[in-house]
Amino acid sequence: MFYFMLMLGTIISISSYSWMGMWLGLEINLLSIVPLIGNSKNPMSSEATMKYFIVQALASTILLMSLILMSMNMNYLMYYNSLSMIFMSALFMKMGAAPFHFWFPEIMEGLTWFNSYIMLTWQKIAPMILISYSNYNINYIALIVIMSSMISGIMGMNQTNMRKILAYSSINHISWMITAMLFFENIWIYYFIIYSIITLNIIIILNKLNIFSLNQLFSSLNNYPLIKFFFSMNFMSLGGLPPFLGFLPKWLTIQILIKMKLFSLSLIMIILTLITLFFYMRIITLGVILNTNYNLTHKNSYLKQFNIIYMINFIVLMSLLLITICFNMY
């Protein structure tokens, strides 16, 4: 029931003809995900539930206040622009974009892997689409994009908790998705779908092996060399390295920025994304490539256990080649 209400809230928000209907959809979404976060065996889930509810309630209050004030001050352009920025700030807070990200990594630490996946993917849809509907200030959006790219890269470097690492990774991808959405909405859809698939692959592996920190990652993957290979490939794809699938949406986004003659923004985003790529590569090199003790007694058991994971990962890794062929055909 709660999952149905979660989806219904998002659908109401993005399909509403009025801002009040949009706000109502966001509230339905909030009230349906709070029980899902709280209904967990994780000892930190109750704390995460309270933090999430307080932050989202604050963002909803700011959102509603800005909507009311905008409707009252339509004739005063100076005030309207300021209120529009406050409105967008509330939406950025709801999705966890920097510098309104302070709650996001802390809450992720108290979630199950399935709830973490919902928070990383589904909960971003409504705020992002609503930003595209609003009268946004391009300079303010560019500032948020640059800050999200920079803060996620710097803060992610010293993390050892896998949920927090994925949270800062999500903040980085938010910046790319916002950029893609503002200039060409179809690329945002491609980006979101590809990001969701890659994140799902990583979370399935982490959930299956019950991994929550880098230390556990280093020790657990030793007995599963093929899983280790797929995990490292997915992290490279998440970082946007060619020839993996995650490279495609970033490449398309950069092409759009160059066509729009936004050379400085594209250069800044590429440089800042390299910082994020650094901590991806650190995880891969330290935990996956250098740490290669393999226990032969696990060979037969793990092959049978992870057949589905192998199949999904193989399809994802090969999909960039297939997509490239399709692009060339049309």
mmCIF file of C-alpha atoms in Angstrom:
data_model
loop_
_atom_site.group_PDB
_atom_site.id
_atom_site.type_symbol
_atom_site.label_atom_id
_atom_site.label_comp_id
_atom_site.label_asym_id
_atom_site.label_seq_id
_atom_site.Cartn_x
_atom_site.Cartn_y
_atom_site.Cartn_z
ATOM 1 C CA MET A 1 0.000 0.000 0.000
ATOM 2 C CA PHE A 2 2.756 2.453 0.971
ATOM 3 C CA TYR A 3 4.647 1.728 -2.268
ATOM 4 C CA PHE A 4 1.485 2.434 -4.265
ATOM 5 C CA MET A 5 0.982 5.732 -2.394
ATOM 6 C CA LEU A 6 4.651 6.586 -2.983
ATOM 7 C CA MET A 7 4.220 6.198 -6.737
ATOM 8 C CA LEU A 8 0.832 7.943 -6.678
ATOM 9 C CA GLY A 9 2.286 10.995 -4.889
ATOM 10 C CA THR A 10 5.007 11.393 -7.516
ATOM 11 C CA ILE A 11 2.542 10.945 -10.397
ATOM 12 C CA ILE A 12 0.153 13.542 -8.890
ATOM 13 C CA SER A 13 3.040 16.019 -8.523
ATOM 14 C CA ILE A 14 4.372 15.757 -12.059
ATOM 15 C CA SER A 15 0.938 15.655 -13.742
ATOM 16 C CA SER A 16 -0.789 18.383 -11.717
ATOM 17 C CA TYR A 17 -2.040 21.540 -13.467
ATOM 18 C CA SER A 18 -1.657 23.704 -10.343
ATOM 19 C CA TRP A 19 1.189 24.335 -7.915
ATOM 20 C CA MET A 20 -1.057 23.392 -4.985
ATOM 21 C CA GLY A 21 -1.739 20.030 -6.614
ATOM 22 C CA MET A 22 2.009 19.610 -7.044
ATOM 23 C CA TRP A 23 2.558 20.389 -3.351
ATOM 24 C CA LEU A 24 -0.182 17.910 -2.370
ATOM 25 C CA GLY A 25 1.512 15.158 -4.407
ATOM 26 C CA LEU A 26 4.840 15.820 -2.677
ATOM 27 C CA GLU A 27 3.134 15.546 0.727
ATOM 28 C CA ILE A 28 1.490 12.218 -0.206
ATOM 29 C CA ASN A 29 4.915 11.005 -1.305
ATOM 30 C CA LEU A 30 6.459 12.115 2.015
ATOM 31 C CA LEU A 31 3.759 10.534 4.201
ATOM 32 C CA SER A 32 4.078 7.218 2.336
ATOM 33 C CA ILE A 33 7.879 6.912 2.497
ATOM 34 C CA VAL A 34 8.204 7.768 6.215
ATOM 35 C CA PRO A 35 6.630 4.422 7.360
ATOM 36 C CA LEU A 36 8.824 2.557 4.845
ATOM 37 C CA ILE A 37 11.985 4.113 6.310
ATOM 38 C CA GLY A 38 10.860 3.495 9.908
ATOM 39 C CA ASN A 39 9.838 -0.143 9.315
ATOM 40 C CA SER A 40 13.386 -1.504 9.325
ATOM 41 C CA LYS A 41 15.660 -3.668 11.483
ATOM 42 C CA ASN A 42 18.445 -1.120 11.130
ATOM 43 C CA PRO A 43 18.986 0.431 14.617
ATOM 44 C CA MET A 44 19.490 3.864 13.019
ATOM 45 C CA SER A 45 16.200 3.759 11.083
ATOM 46 C CA SER A 46 14.134 5.637 13.698
ATOM 47 C CA GLU A 47 16.703 8.453 13.789
ATOM 48 C CA ALA A 48 16.792 8.545 9.973
ATOM 49 C CA THR A 49 12.973 8.683 9.872
ATOM 50 C CA MET A 50 12.820 11.680 12.214
ATOM 51 C CA LYS A 51 15.592 13.541 10.362
ATOM 52 C CA TYR A 52 13.983 12.894 6.988
ATOM 53 C CA PHE A 53 10.529 13.983 8.168
ATOM 54 C CA ILE A 54 11.820 17.216 9.762
ATOM 55 C CA VAL A 55 13.897 18.209 6.707
ATOM 56 C CA GLN A 56 11.128 17.398 4.228
ATOM 57 C CA ALA A 57 8.523 19.184 6.364
ATOM 58 C CA LEU A 58 10.777 22.269 6.465
ATOM 59 C CA ALA A 59 11.233 22.136 2.670
ATOM 60 C CA SER A 60 7.468 21.731 2.176
ATOM 61 C CA THR A 61 6.789 24.736 4.433
ATOM 62 C CA ILE A 62 9.239 26.912 2.463
ATOM 63 C CA LEU A 63 7.716 25.635 -0.784
ATOM 64 C CA LEU A 64 4.157 26.467 0.279
ATOM 65 C CA MET A 65 5.178 29.867 1.660
ATOM 66 C CA SER A 66 6.960 30.809 -1.583
ATOM 67 C CA LEU A 67 3.959 29.696 -3.677
ATOM 68 C CA ILE A 68 1.574 31.844 -1.614
ATOM 69 C CA LEU A 69 3.872 34.880 -1.748
ATOM 70 C CA MET A 70 4.434 34.469 -5.513
ATOM 71 C CA SER A 71 0.680 34.444 -6.121
ATOM 72 C CA MET A 72 0.385 37.681 -4.114
ATOM 73 C CA ASN A 73 3.326 39.486 -5.783
ATOM 74 C CA MET A 74 2.930 38.632 -9.465
ATOM 75 C CA ASN A 75 3.137 42.334 -10.418
ATOM 76 C CA TYR A 76 6.438 42.930 -8.631
ATOM 77 C CA LEU A 77 9.086 41.295 -10.825
ATOM 78 C CA MET A 78 11.990 41.910 -8.430
ATOM 79 C CA TYR A 79 10.234 40.123 -5.553
ATOM 80 C CA TYR A 80 8.920 37.409 -7.884
ATOM 81 C CA ASN A 81 12.443 36.446 -9.013
ATOM 82 C CA SER A 82 13.642 36.228 -5.407
ATOM 83 C CA LEU A 83 10.647 34.097 -4.431
ATOM 84 C CA SER A 84 11.249 31.867 -7.449
ATOM 85 C CA MET A 85 14.786 31.196 -6.174
ATOM 86 C CA ILE A 86 13.390 30.346 -2.716
ATOM 87 C CA PHE A 87 10.901 27.979 -4.388
ATOM 88 C CA MET A 88 13.703 26.226 -6.304
ATOM 89 C CA SER A 89 15.836 26.046 -3.140
ATOM 90 C CA ALA A 90 13.038 24.132 -1.404
ATOM 91 C CA LEU A 91 12.925 21.646 -4.305
ATOM 92 C CA PHE A 92 16.724 21.290 -4.221
ATOM 93 C CA MET A 93 16.471 20.580 -0.491
ATOM 94 C CA LYS A 94 13.873 17.882 -1.159
ATOM 95 C CA MET A 95 16.115 16.089 -3.661
ATOM 96 C CA GLY A 96 19.344 16.583 -1.662
ATOM 97 C CA ALA A 97 21.317 18.797 -4.062
ATOM 98 C CA ALA A 98 24.238 20.804 -2.652
ATOM 99 C CA PRO A 99 24.396 23.042 -0.659
ATOM 100 C CA PHE A 100 21.085 21.704 0.739
ATOM 101 C CA HIS A 101 22.485 18.167 0.981
ATOM 102 C CA PHE A 102 23.374 18.220 4.712
ATOM 103 C CA TRP A 103 20.641 15.670 5.602
ATOM 104 C CA PHE A 104 21.050 13.236 2.719
ATOM 105 C CA PRO A 105 24.215 11.199 3.582
ATOM 106 C CA GLU A 106 23.215 11.019 7.272
ATOM 107 C CA ILE A 107 19.778 9.615 6.459
ATOM 108 C CA MET A 108 21.198 7.138 3.932
ATOM 109 C CA GLU A 109 23.273 5.594 6.731
ATOM 110 C CA GLY A 110 20.105 4.491 8.542
ATOM 111 C CA LEU A 111 18.289 2.890 5.585
ATOM 112 C CA THR A 112 18.059 -0.635 4.221
ATOM 113 C CA TRP A 113 19.564 -1.187 0.777
ATOM 114 C CA PHE A 114 16.112 -1.273 -0.853
ATOM 115 C CA ASN A 115 15.034 1.991 0.798
ATOM 116 C CA SER A 116 18.412 3.468 -0.139
ATOM 117 C CA TYR A 117 17.683 2.651 -3.777
ATOM 118 C CA ILE A 118 14.290 4.401 -3.566
ATOM 119 C CA MET A 119 15.962 7.450 -2.002
ATOM 120 C CA LEU A 120 18.707 7.529 -4.660
ATOM 121 C CA THR A 121 16.358 7.200 -7.627
ATOM 122 C CA TRP A 122 12.565 7.514 -7.288
ATOM 123 C CA GLN A 123 12.621 10.385 -4.783
ATOM 124 C CA LYS A 124 14.522 12.573 -7.278
ATOM 125 C CA ILE A 125 11.899 12.400 -10.032
ATOM 126 C CA ALA A 126 9.213 14.817 -8.774
ATOM 127 C CA PRO A 127 11.511 17.673 -7.588
ATOM 128 C CA MET A 128 13.545 17.581 -10.815
ATOM 129 C CA ILE A 129 10.532 17.685 -13.111
ATOM 130 C CA LEU A 130 8.955 20.473 -11.032
ATOM 131 C CA ILE A 131 12.135 22.551 -11.379
ATOM 132 C CA SER A 132 11.844 22.194 -15.167
ATOM 133 C CA TYR A 133 8.236 23.482 -14.919
ATOM 134 C CA SER A 134 9.228 26.596 -12.928
ATOM 135 C CA ASN A 135 10.577 29.957 -14.114
ATOM 136 C CA TYR A 136 14.150 29.145 -13.180
ATOM 137 C CA ASN A 137 17.115 31.503 -12.987
ATOM 138 C CA ILE A 138 19.861 29.982 -15.166
ATOM 139 C CA ASN A 139 22.678 31.564 -13.126
ATOM 140 C CA TYR A 140 21.274 30.162 -9.883
ATOM 141 C CA ILE A 141 20.866 26.709 -11.454
ATOM 142 C CA ALA A 142 24.477 26.830 -12.735
ATOM 143 C CA LEU A 143 25.664 27.696 -9.201
ATOM 144 C CA ILE A 144 23.771 24.710 -7.729
ATOM 145 C CA VAL A 145 25.156 22.411 -10.448
ATOM 146 C CA ILE A 146 28.768 23.497 -9.811
ATOM 147 C CA MET A 147 28.393 23.258 -6.017
ATOM 148 C CA SER A 148 26.843 19.774 -6.251
ATOM 149 C CA SER A 149 29.712 18.552 -8.453
ATOM 150 C CA MET A 150 32.386 20.093 -6.222
ATOM 151 C CA ILE A 151 31.001 19.198 -2.769
ATOM 152 C CA SER A 152 30.152 15.601 -3.736
ATOM 153 C CA GLY A 153 33.693 15.002 -4.993
ATOM 154 C CA ILE A 154 35.450 16.546 -1.990
ATOM 155 C CA MET A 155 33.155 15.070 0.702
ATOM 156 C CA GLY A 156 33.100 11.624 -0.891
ATOM 157 C CA MET A 157 36.869 11.196 -0.719
ATOM 158 C CA ASN A 158 37.125 10.434 3.011
ATOM 159 C CA GLN A 159 34.039 8.200 3.311
ATOM 160 C CA THR A 160 34.222 4.520 4.260
ATOM 161 C CA ASN A 161 30.483 3.822 4.522
ATOM 162 C CA MET A 162 29.118 2.476 1.220
ATOM 163 C CA ARG A 163 25.725 4.150 1.672
ATOM 164 C CA LYS A 164 27.377 7.549 2.163
ATOM 165 C CA ILE A 165 29.616 6.964 -0.862
ATOM 166 C CA LEU A 166 26.531 6.261 -3.002
ATOM 167 C CA ALA A 167 24.808 9.330 -1.487
ATOM 168 C CA TYR A 168 27.649 11.654 -2.542
ATOM 169 C CA SER A 169 27.729 9.893 -5.910
ATOM 170 C CA SER A 170 24.009 10.657 -6.250
ATOM 171 C CA ILE A 171 24.618 14.356 -5.466
ATOM 172 C CA ASN A 172 27.186 14.439 -8.275
ATOM 173 C CA HIS A 173 24.785 12.803 -10.721
ATOM 174 C CA ILE A 174 22.041 15.248 -9.659
ATOM 175 C CA SER A 175 24.182 18.067 -11.066
ATOM 176 C CA TRP A 176 24.472 16.305 -14.435
ATOM 177 C CA MET A 177 20.770 15.417 -14.517
ATOM 178 C CA ILE A 178 19.700 18.990 -13.738
ATOM 179 C CA THR A 179 21.954 20.252 -16.543
ATOM 180 C CA ALA A 180 20.584 17.693 -19.008
ATOM 181 C CA MET A 181 16.981 18.421 -17.996
ATOM 182 C CA LEU A 182 17.230 22.195 -18.475
ATOM 183 C CA PHE A 183 18.561 22.037 -22.030
ATOM 184 C CA PHE A 184 17.195 18.786 -23.455
ATOM 185 C CA GLU A 185 14.637 16.799 -21.478
ATOM 186 C CA ASN A 186 15.066 13.524 -23.392
ATOM 187 C CA ILE A 187 18.707 13.292 -22.318
ATOM 188 C CA TRP A 188 17.600 13.640 -18.687
ATOM 189 C CA ILE A 189 15.308 10.625 -19.144
ATOM 190 C CA TYR A 190 18.174 8.572 -20.654
ATOM 191 C CA TYR A 191 20.494 9.704 -17.870
ATOM 192 C CA PHE A 192 18.049 8.819 -15.098
ATOM 193 C CA ILE A 193 17.262 5.359 -16.517
ATOM 194 C CA ILE A 194 20.948 4.497 -17.023
ATOM 195 C CA TYR A 195 21.896 5.819 -13.559
ATOM 196 C CA SER A 196 19.053 3.781 -11.990
ATOM 197 C CA ILE A 197 20.166 0.566 -13.734
ATOM 198 C CA ILE A 198 23.830 0.956 -12.737
ATOM 199 C CA THR A 199 22.914 1.841 -9.133
ATOM 200 C CA LEU A 200 20.563 -1.167 -8.992
ATOM 201 C CA ASN A 201 23.403 -3.474 -10.066
ATOM 202 C CA ILE A 202 25.704 -2.116 -7.353
ATOM 203 C CA ILE A 203 23.024 -2.282 -4.635
ATOM 204 C CA ILE A 204 22.037 -5.873 -5.562
ATOM 205 C CA ILE A 205 25.658 -6.969 -5.058
ATOM 206 C CA LEU A 206 26.063 -5.022 -1.794
ATOM 207 C CA ASN A 207 22.748 -6.362 -0.452
ATOM 208 C CA LYS A 208 23.462 -9.959 -1.481
ATOM 209 C CA LEU A 209 26.877 -9.985 0.218
ATOM 210 C CA ASN A 210 25.625 -7.864 3.170
ATOM 211 C CA ILE A 211 28.305 -5.184 2.639
ATOM 212 C CA PHE A 212 28.010 -1.788 4.368
ATOM 213 C CA SER A 213 31.595 -0.477 4.563
ATOM 214 C CA LEU A 214 34.793 -0.485 2.520
ATOM 215 C CA ASN A 215 36.454 -2.938 4.939
ATOM 216 C CA GLN A 216 33.644 -5.439 4.399
ATOM 217 C CA LEU A 217 33.850 -4.836 0.653
ATOM 218 C CA PHE A 218 37.564 -5.623 0.557
ATOM 219 C CA SER A 219 37.179 -8.872 2.509
ATOM 220 C CA SER A 220 33.891 -10.129 1.012
ATOM 221 C CA LEU A 221 34.743 -9.778 -2.685
ATOM 222 C CA ASN A 222 37.911 -11.874 -2.361
ATOM 223 C CA ASN A 223 35.900 -15.091 -2.596
ATOM 224 C CA TYR A 224 33.913 -13.950 -5.650
ATOM 225 C CA PRO A 225 36.281 -12.930 -8.467
ATOM 226 C CA LEU A 226 33.565 -12.595 -11.121
ATOM 227 C CA ILE A 227 31.381 -10.510 -8.782
ATOM 228 C CA LYS A 228 34.493 -8.425 -8.069
ATOM 229 C CA PHE A 229 34.927 -7.858 -11.805
ATOM 230 C CA PHE A 230 31.288 -6.818 -12.333
ATOM 231 C CA PHE A 231 31.362 -4.568 -9.266
ATOM 232 C CA SER A 232 34.443 -2.723 -10.513
ATOM 233 C CA MET A 233 32.937 -2.384 -14.019
ATOM 234 C CA ASN A 234 29.741 -0.892 -12.574
ATOM 235 C CA PHE A 235 31.702 1.612 -10.491
ATOM 236 C CA MET A 236 33.669 2.651 -13.581
ATOM 237 C CA SER A 237 30.366 3.013 -15.428
ATOM 238 C CA LEU A 238 28.947 5.109 -12.567
ATOM 239 C CA GLY A 239 31.993 7.357 -12.865
ATOM 240 C CA GLY A 240 31.339 7.846 -16.587
ATOM 241 C CA LEU A 241 34.418 6.115 -17.987
ATOM 242 C CA PRO A 242 34.238 5.008 -21.631
ATOM 243 C CA PRO A 243 33.391 2.480 -23.014
ATOM 244 C CA PHE A 244 30.886 1.766 -20.231
ATOM 245 C CA LEU A 245 27.181 2.631 -20.286
ATOM 246 C CA GLY A 246 27.499 5.506 -17.775
ATOM 247 C CA PHE A 247 29.661 7.416 -20.259
ATOM 248 C CA LEU A 248 26.775 7.817 -22.747
ATOM 249 C CA PRO A 249 24.532 10.302 -20.849
ATOM 250 C CA LYS A 250 27.502 12.453 -19.782
ATOM 251 C CA TRP A 251 28.771 12.524 -23.354
ATOM 252 C CA LEU A 252 25.317 13.583 -24.634
ATOM 253 C CA THR A 253 25.032 16.251 -21.908
ATOM 254 C CA ILE A 254 28.446 17.697 -22.801
ATOM 255 C CA GLN A 255 27.437 17.766 -26.479
ATOM 256 C CA ILE A 256 24.301 19.770 -25.618
ATOM 257 C CA LEU A 257 26.304 22.219 -23.458
ATOM 258 C CA ILE A 258 28.781 22.769 -26.292
ATOM 259 C CA LYS A 259 25.940 23.329 -28.799
ATOM 260 C CA MET A 260 24.479 25.909 -26.391
ATOM 261 C CA LYS A 261 27.964 27.535 -26.276
ATOM 262 C CA LEU A 262 28.246 26.938 -22.511
ATOM 263 C CA PHE A 263 31.930 25.997 -22.779
ATOM 264 C CA SER A 264 32.932 27.190 -19.304
ATOM 265 C CA LEU A 265 30.148 25.222 -17.554
ATOM 266 C CA SER A 266 30.979 22.032 -19.472
ATOM 267 C CA LEU A 267 34.703 22.385 -18.646
ATOM 268 C CA ILE A 268 34.007 23.013 -14.935
ATOM 269 C CA MET A 269 31.688 19.993 -14.739
ATOM 270 C CA ILE A 270 34.218 17.706 -16.440
ATOM 271 C CA ILE A 271 37.027 18.810 -14.090
ATOM 272 C CA LEU A 272 34.876 18.469 -10.953
ATOM 273 C CA THR A 273 33.589 15.051 -12.053
ATOM 274 C CA LEU A 274 37.209 13.864 -12.238
ATOM 275 C CA ILE A 275 37.401 14.431 -8.457
ATOM 276 C CA THR A 276 34.425 12.091 -7.985
ATOM 277 C CA LEU A 277 35.995 9.615 -10.386
ATOM 278 C CA PHE A 278 39.092 9.620 -8.170
ATOM 279 C CA PHE A 279 37.311 8.071 -5.176
ATOM 280 C CA TYR A 280 35.567 5.545 -7.453
ATOM 281 C CA MET A 281 38.941 4.474 -8.819
ATOM 282 C CA ARG A 282 40.420 4.376 -5.308
ATOM 283 C CA ILE A 283 37.738 1.866 -4.249
ATOM 284 C CA ILE A 284 38.337 -0.221 -7.373
ATOM 285 C CA THR A 285 42.150 -0.244 -7.109
ATOM 286 C CA LEU A 286 42.411 -0.798 -3.337
ATOM 287 C CA GLY A 287 39.528 -3.177 -2.851
ATOM 288 C CA VAL A 288 39.138 -4.990 -6.123
ATOM 289 C CA ILE A 289 42.389 -5.058 -8.098
ATOM 290 C CA LEU A 290 45.120 -5.055 -5.428
ATOM 291 C CA ASN A 291 43.286 -7.293 -2.949
ATOM 292 C CA THR A 292 43.130 -10.574 -4.892
ATOM 293 C CA ASN A 293 43.265 -13.496 -2.436
ATOM 294 C CA TYR A 294 40.878 -16.090 -3.831
ATOM 295 C CA ASN A 295 39.548 -19.046 -1.863
ATOM 296 C CA LEU A 296 39.061 -21.921 -4.319
ATOM 297 C CA THR A 297 36.540 -23.709 -2.065
ATOM 298 C CA HIS A 298 33.929 -21.063 -2.931
ATOM 299 C CA LYS A 299 34.231 -21.560 -6.676
ATOM 300 C CA ASN A 300 31.306 -23.909 -7.298
ATOM 301 C CA SER A 301 28.936 -22.436 -4.706
ATOM 302 C CA TYR A 302 29.114 -18.797 -5.770
ATOM 303 C CA LEU A 303 28.673 -19.563 -9.486
ATOM 304 C CA LYS A 304 25.227 -21.048 -8.810
ATOM 305 C CA GLN A 305 24.305 -18.362 -6.279
ATOM 306 C CA PHE A 306 24.818 -15.311 -8.516
ATOM 307 C CA ASN A 307 23.579 -16.439 -11.955
ATOM 308 C CA ILE A 308 20.979 -13.629 -12.200
ATOM 309 C CA ILE A 309 23.501 -10.972 -11.139
ATOM 310 C CA TYR A 310 25.923 -12.156 -13.839
ATOM 311 C CA MET A 311 23.233 -12.021 -16.502
ATOM 312 C CA ILE A 312 22.025 -8.492 -15.549
ATOM 313 C CA ASN A 313 25.565 -7.134 -15.344
ATOM 314 C CA PHE A 314 26.583 -8.674 -18.672
ATOM 315 C CA ILE A 315 23.564 -7.066 -20.380
ATOM 316 C CA VAL A 316 24.359 -3.659 -18.837
ATOM 317 C CA LEU A 317 28.055 -3.833 -19.759
ATOM 318 C CA MET A 318 27.237 -4.741 -23.367
ATOM 319 C CA SER A 319 24.404 -2.224 -23.716
ATOM 320 C CA LEU A 320 26.602 0.778 -24.625
ATOM 321 C CA LEU A 321 27.731 -1.069 -27.753
ATOM 322 C CA LEU A 322 24.104 -1.858 -28.675
ATOM 323 C CA ILE A 323 22.929 1.727 -28.001
ATOM 324 C CA THR A 324 25.789 3.145 -30.099
ATOM 325 C CA ILE A 325 24.783 0.885 -33.008
ATOM 326 C CA CYS A 326 21.141 2.061 -32.665
ATOM 327 C CA PHE A 327 22.225 5.744 -32.679
ATOM 328 C CA ASN A 328 24.239 5.164 -35.861
ATOM 329 C CA MET A 329 21.319 3.376 -37.538
ATOM 330 C CA TYR A 330 19.016 6.359 -37.005
#
